[in-house]
Amino acid sequence: MADPGILLARLLAGRPHGFTTREGGVSRGPWKSLNLSSTVGDDDDRVRENWERLRAATGLSFARVRQVHGCRVFEAAAGTDPVEEADAVSTAVPGVAACVSVADCVPVLLADPRSGAVAAVHAGWRGTIGGAAAAGVRTLVERHGARPGDLLAAIGPGIGPCCFEVSRELAERFRDEVGPTTATPRDHGARVDLWRANELLLRAAGLPRRHIETLSRCTSCEERTFFSHRRDSGRTGRHVAFISAVS
Ligand SMILES: [Zn+2]
C-alpha cells in the first residue's frame, strides 16, 4: 500500500502537519489518486480508503469544516466530519488536527510553540482579502493566549501568481486593500499573488517575516502532483492541509 504523498514545511519541522498531494490514494480518473473530498463526484468507497490511508500514516483525528469562503474559525475539541460552516479550524487538543480542504485555494497553517495550539485556514481570494489568516491568528491569541510574534506560519500549495489570472477590478482591489506587490492590474492577464497577499496579511497581524514560510508550489502548474480546480475546470479532487496540536 502506497503511503499518501505529504509535503512538509521546514518551519514546522517536529510538529505533526502536512499538505497532501495527489499521490498515494486509490481514486481514478480526474480524482487520481488521493482525493479527500466526498462532494466532488468521486466514488465514496475510494474516498473512504484514501482517508483511512491518511489516518494510518499520521495517527491523527481530523477536525474538518464545511467551507464557504468566509472567515469564521471553528474551535474543535475532537475530530469531526465537515458539518460546521467555517473556513478555518483551531484546536489545542493534542492529536486533533485542524484540517482544511483545498485545490487552488491557499492553505495556511499556524502553530503557537508556547501553548501547542494550532490553526488551519482556507484562503481563496475571498478568504484572503476578507482576512481569514488574520482571523486564525486572532483565535490563537484570544482563545489560547498566543502572542502573534511567537506564531509560526506555513503558506502551502495553491494557485500561484504564474497562473491566477483575474479581472482588472479584482487585481485593483488586492493592490489597494492588501498591497501593491500582491497584484498586477491589467485589462488582459491581470494577476493576483495569493501567497504574497497572505504573507503580508500575516505580517500585519504581528508575525515576523522569519516566522512565515511560503512553499511556493503552484497547484495549476504541477499537474502530476496537485489537483487544480481552475486547470481541471472544476472536475478534480481535493487535497487537505492539516496541523495537530501538541501538549
Ligand atoms: Zn502556476
Coordinates of N, CA, C and O and ligand atoms in Angstrom, one line a residue, residues 159-164 218-222, ligand 1:
I159 N -2.9 28.0 -6.1 CA -2.6 28.6 -7.4 C -1.7 29.8 -7.3 O -1.9 30.7 -6.5
G160 N -0.6 29.7 -8.1 CA 0.4 30.8 -7.9 C 0.2 32.0 -8.8 O -0.7 32.0 -9.6
P161 N 1.0 33.0 -8.6 CA 0.9 34.2 -9.4 C 1.1 34.0 -10.9 O 0.7 34.7 -11.7
C162 N 1.8 32.8 -11.2 CA 2.0 32.4 -12.5 C 0.7 32.1 -13.3 O 0.6 32.3 -14.5
C163 N -0.3 31.6 -12.5 CA -1.5 31.1 -13.1 C -2.8 31.7 -12.7 O -3.8 31.5 -13.3
F164 N -2.7 32.5 -11.6 CA -4.0 33.0 -11.1 C -4.4 34.4 -11.8 O -4.1 35.5 -11.3
C218 N 2.9 25.7 -7.1 CA 1.6 26.1 -7.8 C 0.8 24.9 -8.2 O 1.3 24.0 -8.9
T219 N -0.4 24.8 -7.7 CA -1.3 23.6 -8.0 C -1.6 23.5 -9.4 O -1.8 22.4 -10.0
S220 N -1.7 24.7 -10.1 CA -2.1 24.7 -11.5 C -0.9 24.3 -12.4 O -1.1 23.5 -13.4
C221 N 0.3 24.7 -12.1 CA 1.5 24.3 -12.9 C 1.8 22.8 -12.8 O 2.2 22.2 -13.7
E222 N 1.7 22.3 -11.5 CA 2.2 20.9 -11.3 C 1.1 19.9 -11.3 O 0.6 19.4 -10.3
Ligands
ZN1 ZN 1.3 28.3 -11.9

